[in-house]
């Protein structure tokens, strides 16, 4: 494998100009322009991301989700978002009775009495930048510019060596002293990442200046600490601070930023993973996952093989032993014993932030090896968990996606929730174009079947993907190019496509020798208007829990199905707002009626015998025999909103 170095040939430099941005990994950093990078990737790479702005999602549920999320982002006034920052800086705020109206403080986890306040503004900076890159709409850039300008003003007024936050430095001091405080570095990570995204995707130079000043403060704050003090500090959740500083180092080349990234190496969490030990039982999942995203970035920028080992082992362990059918993980935010899924079908499963971060890590690992298994997981988690996070009726999002039979989703509110999953949702729902396509020096990987248009400027070629997947099994790729071009297409042959594949190029059948779980290569000279038609018939299958084959979910192709269980006794849908008890959802009572059944008598027959398609309703199935005195209808889990559902069934 070719090593990237300063001795790259001109041809490779041209290719790198299109793609080196993909390694600013909060994995969504394919918008990183090459002229912004001061430190290149030093390890072998098999697939590169495209710039996010070079992929447009053109229709379908992903585009609809993105549009709803964009409206929410634009609806939040800058004055309200900045209020806690300005209060912390002692800046003038209108008095009662003043002709200038006092901004209404945000609620939930952004309330002035919440120690995590300020985290959402970092996510919003990212969300606005991602929306700008994904759509080209300047309104998102203007809103981001306004926030960045306001943050620069607060940083100047604070005048604390570059420190910037919605809470005082005492929170950091408490963390360093290993006394109780709610994750101040986690909150700062969101700001660092948001400012990087504003610089990367929206070209905001002021954002990088603010972030560099913040890094100078952090260097001054942390450099005097002993190794013991640092490790005690790192026991508290710090998000992806290592990732943020590695990314900043790639932008600036400043060795202080590399040193800061390495200071956030948490030995107790990472050393066992480097040794191949599953140390996840009882660990807080979203405290762990971002650390491994940072480890992946460490490997890419420094060649640290231990970091690669830890990241790869962690991903395999989580996906194989700790993951539900829809791609999510954790119960009450924590990992549990491996291979115990059936024992953890509760109302507190699958924190959405976890999947957001697992997808970041997955993108890293895919670029290293271009293995289909990473694309398979990405598709599964994206369609079933991330797409299903947002309620299409209100545009609000979920914290958990309960696996408890008969439970239902609980949604945020527009300005009174701001849980961590609201913040990560601002990003997840704004960047659906990031993992559809990848490329190497010569060809394009087609990983996801989402209607979209790719423009590969450096090659002078575009690919238009037209499909109604997953409601249809066929996707069509049309090549647009001014001149004939020799270019291989690497078409993902999903592991779930066990019924085979039909492939046509310009209407002529092509024999496929590959097997599911690989890539089909179509290597030829393409001309304008050439078309590839690819069909993967989907089939029903059981996704059994890894500890009990008689407890299983049902999937159709990559799509997890859920049984509709009615709306009886459903309570309000946004209870998690009490600052005195931010984790009150752990005890939420779904008051599941006794009439909700999650048992199916299969008589030992295959799933196709007892589950039949409903005519005229795509992706919808019905039990062939009555269950609890009536047939049960199943449809995609991502579509089941504002009602109870069953994902996992007891099979008899």
XYZ file of C-alpha atoms in Angstrom:
652
model
C 0.000 0.000 0.000
C 1.353 3.411 -0.960
C 2.531 5.541 1.941
C 1.599 9.237 1.899
C 4.592 11.533 2.405
C 6.178 14.692 1.043
C 7.592 12.603 -1.796
C 4.149 12.014 -3.316
C 4.005 12.226 -7.077
C 2.059 15.035 -8.700
C -0.737 12.605 -9.545
C -1.129 11.560 -5.942
C -1.004 15.155 -4.775
C -3.901 15.949 -7.087
C -5.847 13.044 -5.629
C -4.965 14.079 -2.102
C -6.282 17.549 -2.837
C -9.715 16.021 -3.267
C -9.681 13.719 -0.307
C -7.280 14.308 2.523
C -10.059 16.172 4.289
C -11.762 12.887 5.021
C -9.492 12.211 7.930
C -10.636 15.070 10.092
C -12.643 12.511 11.761
C -15.421 13.355 13.497
C -15.793 11.239 10.461
C -17.964 13.868 8.871
C -15.003 15.980 7.916
C -14.976 15.236 4.219
C -15.583 18.963 3.804
C -12.008 19.677 4.881
C -10.340 21.405 1.946
C -6.746 20.305 1.328
C -5.417 23.855 1.523
C -6.565 23.998 5.144
C -4.505 20.987 6.263
C -1.008 21.409 7.628
C -0.553 17.747 8.651
C -1.306 14.934 6.205
C -2.337 11.381 6.958
C 0.669 9.080 7.256
C -0.923 5.607 7.117
C -2.146 3.364 4.271
C -5.671 4.215 3.142
C -7.928 2.243 0.793
C -10.953 4.524 0.512
C -11.341 8.261 0.795
C -14.356 10.391 1.599
C -15.701 12.893 -0.847
C -16.215 16.483 0.173
C -19.617 16.716 1.817
C -20.509 19.641 -0.435
C -19.936 17.417 -3.486
C -22.831 15.093 -2.578
C -26.452 16.193 -2.710
C -29.250 14.044 -1.313
C -32.055 14.651 -3.803
C -35.246 13.146 -2.378
C -36.695 10.663 0.089
C -36.833 10.341 3.873
C -33.232 11.410 4.477
C -33.746 14.668 2.628
C -37.024 15.231 4.466
C -35.343 14.676 7.851
C -32.543 17.045 6.905
C -34.987 19.769 5.887
C -36.917 19.482 9.153
C -33.678 19.647 11.148
C -32.561 22.697 9.174
C -35.768 24.548 10.030
C -35.250 23.767 13.720
C -31.674 25.054 13.630
C -32.753 28.293 12.001
C -35.634 28.791 14.435
C -33.371 29.187 17.495
C -32.500 32.890 17.986
C -28.822 33.770 18.446
C -29.608 35.895 21.519
C -31.214 32.938 23.270
C -28.375 30.592 22.305
C -25.789 33.065 23.579
C -27.571 34.115 26.764
C -25.760 31.750 29.170
C -22.382 32.616 27.606
C -23.021 36.315 28.083
C -24.213 35.823 31.649
C -21.028 33.878 32.429
C -18.933 36.728 31.015
C -20.793 39.323 33.103
C -21.913 41.096 29.960
C -24.774 43.561 30.027
C -28.197 41.966 29.863
C -31.449 43.955 29.815
C -33.036 44.701 33.171
C -36.711 44.069 33.897
C -38.672 46.994 32.486
C -35.935 47.883 30.034
C -37.094 48.743 26.491
C -34.741 45.999 25.306
C -36.379 42.655 25.860
C -34.484 40.069 27.923
C -33.800 36.898 25.907
C -35.767 33.967 27.227
C -33.219 31.460 28.587
C -33.157 28.061 26.964
C -34.473 25.204 29.078
C -33.620 21.602 29.820
C -29.910 20.838 29.797
C -29.187 24.384 28.584
C -30.792 25.995 31.612
C -28.719 28.471 33.613
C -28.727 26.073 36.565
C -27.390 23.117 34.541
C -23.680 22.338 34.651
C -23.749 21.071 31.064
C -25.010 24.366 29.654
C -23.334 25.421 26.430
C -22.915 21.961 24.924
C -25.772 22.420 22.449
C -24.275 25.575 20.956
C -21.252 23.562 19.823
C -23.532 20.995 18.183
C -25.540 23.802 16.585
C -22.363 25.312 15.114
C -21.655 21.899 13.594
C -25.228 21.402 12.440
C -25.325 24.770 10.681
C -21.995 24.106 8.962
C -23.107 20.632 7.880
C -26.400 21.967 6.543
C -24.488 24.591 4.577
C -22.191 21.968 3.079
C -25.043 19.543 2.399
C -27.370 22.047 0.736
C -25.294 25.042 -0.359
C -27.869 27.300 1.318
C -26.158 30.495 2.506
C -28.726 31.059 5.250
C -26.994 28.380 7.328
C -23.625 30.051 6.874
C -25.025 33.443 7.903
C -26.539 31.973 11.065
C -23.244 30.241 11.886
C -21.294 33.443 11.249
C -23.532 35.296 13.704
C -22.902 32.717 16.424
C -19.152 32.740 15.835
C -19.034 36.546 16.034
C -20.996 36.468 19.276
C -18.670 33.842 20.755
C -15.615 35.910 19.834
C -17.110 38.848 21.728
C -17.682 36.703 24.822
C -14.138 35.330 24.653
C -12.773 38.854 24.501
C -14.850 40.081 27.434
C -13.940 37.050 29.559
C -10.273 37.840 28.909
C -9.078 34.594 30.537
C -6.201 33.463 28.311
C -8.657 32.372 25.610
C -11.085 30.469 27.846
C -14.625 30.356 26.450
C -17.682 28.649 27.873
C -21.154 29.183 29.284
C -19.881 28.245 32.769
C -16.947 29.496 34.875
C -13.466 27.941 34.895
C -14.192 26.642 38.379
C -15.954 23.711 36.719
C -12.684 22.735 35.074
C -10.849 23.242 38.347
C -13.308 20.917 40.092
C -12.728 18.324 37.386
C -8.943 18.586 37.780
C -9.338 18.231 41.538
C -11.421 15.070 40.921
C -14.409 16.539 42.749
C -17.994 16.256 41.563
C -18.918 18.164 38.400
C -20.945 17.278 35.312
C -18.540 16.804 32.381
C -17.103 20.274 31.635
C -14.558 18.942 29.113
C -17.374 17.130 27.328
C -19.101 20.466 26.889
C -15.934 22.167 25.687
C -15.379 19.380 23.179
C -18.641 20.336 21.471
C -17.448 23.929 21.156
C -14.056 22.889 19.767
C -15.711 20.554 17.266
C -18.321 23.125 16.270
C -15.706 25.799 15.643
C -13.649 23.356 13.578
C -16.733 22.542 11.520
C -17.456 26.214 10.985
C -13.932 26.700 9.672
C -13.933 23.474 7.667
C -17.374 23.499 6.078
C -18.295 27.174 6.127
C -14.879 28.802 5.668
C -15.168 30.899 8.822
C -11.615 32.047 9.641
C -12.705 33.661 12.913
C -13.835 30.267 14.182
C -10.311 28.879 13.885
C -8.900 31.945 15.637
C -11.309 31.483 18.571
C -10.494 27.784 18.784
C -6.736 28.410 18.698
C -7.072 30.829 21.616
C -9.093 28.229 23.516
C -6.322 25.704 22.864
C -3.726 28.139 24.213
C -5.756 28.420 27.402
C -6.062 24.615 27.633
C -2.318 24.186 27.144
C -1.577 26.656 29.923
C -4.160 24.993 32.169
C -3.065 21.389 31.679
C 0.689 21.536 31.107
C 1.563 21.940 34.810
C -0.476 18.883 35.827
C 1.183 15.628 36.807
C 0.380 12.370 35.032
C -1.575 11.288 38.108
C -3.658 14.472 38.111
C -4.443 14.070 34.430
C -5.599 10.482 34.803
C -7.877 11.440 37.703
C -9.314 14.257 35.603
C -9.947 11.860 32.717
C -12.137 9.605 34.852
C -14.884 12.162 34.228
C -16.564 12.175 30.813
C -14.579 14.358 28.399
C -16.262 13.543 25.107
C -13.859 13.563 22.194
C -11.345 16.148 23.426
C -8.517 13.973 22.092
C -10.217 13.892 18.684
C -10.792 17.661 18.747
C -7.146 18.425 19.437
C -5.901 15.911 16.841
C -8.169 17.621 14.322
C -6.914 21.044 15.340
C -3.328 19.814 15.051
C -4.040 18.652 11.484
C -5.275 22.161 10.680
C -2.502 24.125 12.347
C 0.544 21.873 12.565
C 1.081 23.342 16.037
C 2.896 20.741 18.203
C 1.119 22.109 21.280
C -2.154 20.882 19.802
C -0.704 17.402 19.290
C 0.522 17.410 22.886
C -2.942 18.410 24.109
C -4.528 15.553 22.169
C -2.113 13.091 23.739
C -2.786 14.463 27.236
C -6.342 13.130 26.857
C -5.163 9.532 26.639
C -7.177 7.691 29.304
C -5.110 4.690 30.345
C -7.756 2.846 32.361
C -10.126 2.805 29.395
C -7.726 2.311 26.496
C -4.910 0.049 27.678
C -7.195 -3.013 28.096
C -8.579 -2.476 24.584
C -5.060 -2.317 23.176
C -4.483 -5.711 24.806
C -7.646 -7.194 23.284
C -9.664 -7.201 26.511
C -13.381 -6.396 26.593
C -13.577 -3.991 29.529
C -16.954 -2.511 28.617
C -19.264 -4.154 31.170
C -20.911 -1.398 33.264
C -18.942 1.322 31.443
C -20.780 4.471 30.389
C -21.043 3.904 26.652
C -20.916 7.449 25.323
C -17.962 8.209 27.572
C -16.062 5.385 25.872
C -16.934 5.678 22.192
C -15.570 9.196 21.492
C -12.245 8.187 23.023
C -11.898 5.549 20.332
C -12.776 8.052 17.613
C -9.828 10.061 18.909
C -7.665 6.943 18.900
C -8.526 6.397 15.245
C -7.453 9.951 14.472
C -4.236 9.400 16.429
C -3.393 6.405 14.238
C -4.049 8.366 11.057
C -1.891 11.346 11.996
C 0.936 9.679 13.920
C 0.916 6.019 12.873
C 0.303 4.868 16.452
C -0.416 1.149 15.963
C -1.711 0.722 19.526
C -4.395 3.290 18.771
C -5.390 1.373 15.645
C -5.562 -1.880 17.616
C -7.740 -0.326 20.309
C -10.130 1.279 17.817
C -10.511 -1.873 15.737
C -10.938 -4.220 18.707
C -13.446 -1.879 20.301
C -15.565 -1.649 17.133
C -15.629 -5.412 16.656
C -16.492 -5.966 20.315
C -19.354 -3.458 20.368
C -20.895 -4.541 17.059
C -20.583 -8.279 17.638
C -21.398 -8.496 21.343
C -23.159 -5.335 22.513
C -25.417 -4.185 19.668
C -29.180 -4.466 19.136
C -30.769 -5.325 15.799
C -31.162 -1.670 14.799
C -27.497 -0.802 15.375
C -27.816 0.868 18.770
C -26.203 -0.187 22.049
C -26.350 0.248 25.841
C -29.001 0.072 28.559
C -29.405 3.096 30.814
C -26.493 4.584 28.846
C -24.166 1.774 29.947
C -22.680 -1.274 28.304
C -23.487 -4.544 30.001
C -22.074 -8.051 29.937
C -21.295 -9.198 26.384
C -23.868 -11.365 24.643
C -26.741 -10.539 27.003
C -29.039 -8.644 24.653
C -32.246 -10.529 25.581
C -31.768 -9.567 29.235
C -31.675 -5.865 28.391
C -34.821 -5.162 26.398
C -35.829 -2.166 28.498
C -37.213 1.324 28.059
C -33.747 2.849 28.415
C -31.894 1.203 25.547
C -29.808 2.640 22.751
C -28.834 6.187 23.602
C -28.747 7.879 20.198
C -25.453 9.689 20.873
C -23.779 6.292 21.046
C -24.794 5.443 17.500
C -23.829 8.913 16.287
C -20.329 8.276 17.618
C -20.187 4.647 16.439
C -20.862 5.888 12.902
C -17.947 8.306 13.208
C -15.675 5.450 14.240
C -17.058 3.213 11.495
C -16.141 5.712 8.808
C -12.546 5.758 9.997
C -12.264 2.001 9.915
C -13.841 1.754 6.490
C -11.265 4.118 4.995
C -8.459 1.916 6.321
C -9.693 -1.350 4.815
C -12.720 -0.727 2.551
C -14.351 -3.837 4.076
C -18.057 -4.285 3.425
C -18.795 -5.117 7.064
C -18.262 -1.477 8.019
C -20.643 -0.274 5.307
C -23.180 -2.901 6.433
C -23.138 -1.653 10.014
C -23.304 1.954 8.852
C -26.383 1.219 6.735
C -28.085 -0.716 9.531
C -27.546 1.975 12.150
C -28.314 4.845 9.774
C -31.638 3.528 8.465
C -32.965 1.983 11.641
C -31.656 4.166 14.449
C -30.548 7.568 13.133
C -33.291 7.983 10.512
C -35.822 6.796 13.092
C -34.602 9.243 15.750
C -36.653 12.089 14.296
C -40.431 12.284 14.502
C -41.628 13.261 11.005
C -44.709 14.948 12.445
C -42.978 17.371 14.826
C -39.323 17.250 13.751
C -38.333 16.498 17.338
C -35.898 13.725 18.265
C -35.457 10.862 20.724
C -32.901 10.286 23.444
C -33.451 6.535 23.755
C -35.024 4.112 21.314
C -36.672 1.646 23.718
C -36.467 -2.066 22.968
C -39.012 -2.861 25.681
C -42.043 -4.488 23.997
C -44.953 -2.069 24.063
C -42.869 1.031 24.806
C -42.831 4.102 22.593
C -40.490 6.894 21.625
C -40.251 10.026 23.768
C -39.431 13.216 21.889
C -37.704 16.477 22.690
C -39.280 19.921 22.605
C -38.129 22.842 20.430
C -36.419 24.832 23.186
C -36.840 23.087 26.559
C -34.900 19.808 26.256
C -31.418 20.057 24.738
C -30.321 16.636 25.899
C -27.052 15.347 24.498
C -29.004 13.437 21.819
C -30.717 16.630 20.721
C -27.268 18.090 20.153
C -25.850 15.127 18.275
C -29.142 14.981 16.355
C -28.495 18.469 14.984
C -25.459 16.911 13.317
C -26.701 13.421 12.443
C -29.796 14.745 10.701
C -27.763 17.262 8.697
C -25.083 15.143 6.990
C -26.732 12.216 5.245
C -24.537 12.629 2.175
C -21.305 11.831 3.955
C -21.096 8.038 3.571
C -22.957 7.243 0.353
C -19.800 7.343 -1.773
C -16.049 6.940 -1.251
C -13.207 6.706 -3.732
C -9.654 5.595 -4.288
C -7.260 7.063 -6.851
C -9.234 5.727 -9.802
C -12.746 4.647 -8.874
C -15.870 5.186 -6.790
C -17.324 3.022 -4.006
C -21.131 3.057 -3.882
C -21.932 2.139 -0.273
C -25.487 3.324 0.321
C -28.570 3.292 -1.858
C -29.845 6.816 -1.273
C -31.109 9.077 -4.086
C -28.302 11.535 -4.575
C -25.892 13.218 -6.949
C -22.119 12.989 -6.631
C -19.753 15.416 -8.334
C -16.109 14.331 -8.557
C -14.611 17.599 -9.726
C -11.073 16.304 -10.072
C -12.199 13.635 -12.535
C -14.799 15.742 -14.303
C -17.500 13.172 -13.678
C -20.837 13.030 -11.866
C -22.976 10.098 -10.778
C -26.716 10.455 -10.306
C -28.282 7.757 -8.151
C -32.033 7.338 -8.554
C -33.854 4.940 -6.268
C -36.749 4.583 -3.871
C -34.767 2.151 -1.736
C -35.720 0.520 0.562
C -39.250 0.603 -0.840
C -37.799 -0.798 -4.060
C -34.875 -3.160 -4.518
C -33.385 -1.418 -7.553
C -31.038 1.546 -7.784
C -29.960 3.240 -11.008
C -26.634 5.016 -11.458
C -26.282 7.398 -14.404
C -22.835 8.634 -15.405
C -22.436 12.229 -16.524
C -19.103 13.221 -18.064
C -17.914 15.631 -20.765
C -15.331 13.157 -22.081
C -15.031 9.361 -21.897
C -13.371 8.263 -18.660
C -11.913 4.965 -17.504
C -13.185 4.493 -13.966
C -14.030 1.405 -11.916
C -17.233 1.403 -9.900
C -17.142 -0.648 -6.689
C -20.758 -1.577 -6.060
C -21.517 -2.783 -2.565
C -22.975 -6.301 -2.494
C -24.635 -6.244 0.944
C -24.288 -9.167 3.316
C -28.088 -9.209 3.686
C -28.609 -9.731 -0.078
C -28.696 -13.509 0.152
C -31.221 -13.788 -2.696
C -28.587 -12.676 -5.163
C -28.195 -9.681 -7.461
C -29.179 -8.561 -10.936
C -26.746 -6.181 -12.633
C -27.258 -4.445 -15.972
C -25.010 -1.933 -17.723
C -26.778 0.019 -20.456
C -29.486 -2.619 -20.470
C -27.152 -5.587 -20.874
C -26.874 -8.207 -18.142
C -23.515 -8.567 -16.390
C -22.539 -11.831 -14.716
C -21.691 -11.416 -11.046
C -19.267 -13.854 -9.449
C -18.897 -12.142 -6.096
C -20.796 -13.172 -2.969
C -22.799 -11.087 -0.489
C -20.572 -9.156 1.888
C -18.195 -7.913 -0.808
C -17.939 -5.439 -3.703
C -18.769 -5.926 -7.373
C -16.277 -4.136 -9.611
C -17.485 -2.744 -12.931
C -14.326 -1.510 -14.651
C -14.808 0.170 -18.019
C -14.686 3.380 -20.009
C -17.778 5.439 -19.244
C -19.517 7.887 -21.525
C -22.187 10.464 -20.802
C -25.534 8.808 -20.197
C -24.204 5.345 -19.386
C -26.383 3.660 -16.794
C -25.951 0.911 -14.235
C -29.025 -0.816 -12.855
C -28.527 -2.810 -9.699
C -31.181 -4.941 -7.995
C -30.829 -6.700 -4.650
C -34.072 -8.566 -3.847
C -34.779 -8.228 -0.137
C -35.901 -11.138 2.004
C -37.324 -11.596 5.477
C -34.940 -12.855 8.154
C -34.736 -13.161 11.919
C -32.187 -11.202 13.929
C -31.871 -13.377 17.007
C -30.491 -12.048 20.257
C -26.957 -13.245 20.851
C -27.936 -15.103 24.011
C -31.387 -16.520 23.188
C -32.409 -17.729 19.697
C -36.072 -17.670 20.747
C -36.005 -13.900 21.213
C -35.629 -12.166 17.863
C -36.333 -9.114 15.778
C -37.487 -9.330 12.176
C -35.669 -7.606 9.308
C -36.429 -7.220 5.621
C -33.118 -6.694 3.900
C -31.384 -4.109 6.107
C -34.643 -2.735 7.502
C -35.707 -3.746 11.015
C -39.476 -4.137 11.348
C -41.607 -3.211 14.344
C -45.065 -4.393 15.251
C -47.650 -1.679 15.763
C -49.064 -1.907 19.281
C -51.546 0.964 19.500
C -51.703 4.147 21.558
C -53.537 3.016 24.680
C -52.428 4.752 27.921
C -49.674 6.749 26.235
C -48.495 9.654 28.393
C -46.848 12.899 27.373
C -43.820 12.561 25.160
C -41.186 14.851 26.673
C -40.719 14.287 30.419
C -36.957 14.781 30.762
C -36.648 18.442 31.657
C -36.333 18.722 35.427
C -32.916 20.276 36.254
C -33.086 18.687 39.684
C -33.347 15.246 38.099
C -31.958 15.281 34.542
C -31.938 11.486 34.421
C -35.550 10.980 35.477
C -36.230 8.976 32.303
C -34.570 5.968 33.915
C -37.718 5.472 35.915
C -40.189 6.410 33.193
C -43.330 4.306 33.368
C -44.593 3.301 29.917
C -47.730 1.784 31.543
C -47.797 -0.966 28.940
C -51.299 -2.447 28.611
C -51.704 -6.166 29.171
C -53.247 -6.383 25.719
C -49.865 -5.699 24.078
C -48.548 -9.070 22.939
C -44.953 -9.805 21.974
C -45.269 -13.572 21.573
C -45.644 -15.260 18.184
C -46.387 -18.944 17.751
C -44.230 -19.860 14.756
C -44.907 -23.617 15.011
C -41.232 -24.042 14.252
C -41.676 -22.724 10.703
C -39.478 -20.157 8.897
C -40.391 -16.506 9.103
C -41.799 -16.454 5.559
C -44.469 -18.944 6.646
C -45.965 -16.819 9.396
C -45.290 -13.287 8.121
C -46.800 -12.154 4.824
C -46.519 -8.895 2.829
C -49.468 -6.516 2.892
C -50.596 -5.746 -0.645
C -50.267 -2.081 -1.575
C -48.163 -1.173 1.487
C -44.413 -1.355 0.787
C -42.228 -2.799 3.551
C -45.325 -3.773 5.552
C -46.100 -7.315 6.712
C -48.767 -9.050 8.745
C -48.727 -12.165 10.867
C -50.490 -14.957 8.991
C -52.292 -16.176 12.105
C -53.918 -14.239 14.894
C -51.698 -13.171 17.766
C -53.564 -12.058 20.903
C -56.830 -12.476 18.966
C -55.787 -10.373 15.973
C -53.090 -10.250 13.301
C -50.166 -7.922 13.976
C -48.904 -5.541 11.320
C -45.154 -4.854 11.095
C -43.558 -1.928 9.279
C -40.100 -0.306 9.281
C -39.001 0.655 12.761
C -37.922 4.072 11.505
C -41.536 4.785 10.519
C -43.256 3.809 13.766
C -43.811 7.076 15.601
C -46.354 8.392 18.108
C -47.434 4.859 19.054
C -46.347 1.767 20.928
C -44.332 -0.912 19.157
C -42.618 -4.283 19.484
C -39.181 -4.924 17.955
C -38.119 -8.105 19.751
C -40.514 -11.059 19.848
C -40.723 -14.183 21.960
C -40.915 -16.988 19.403
C -42.653 -20.268 20.224
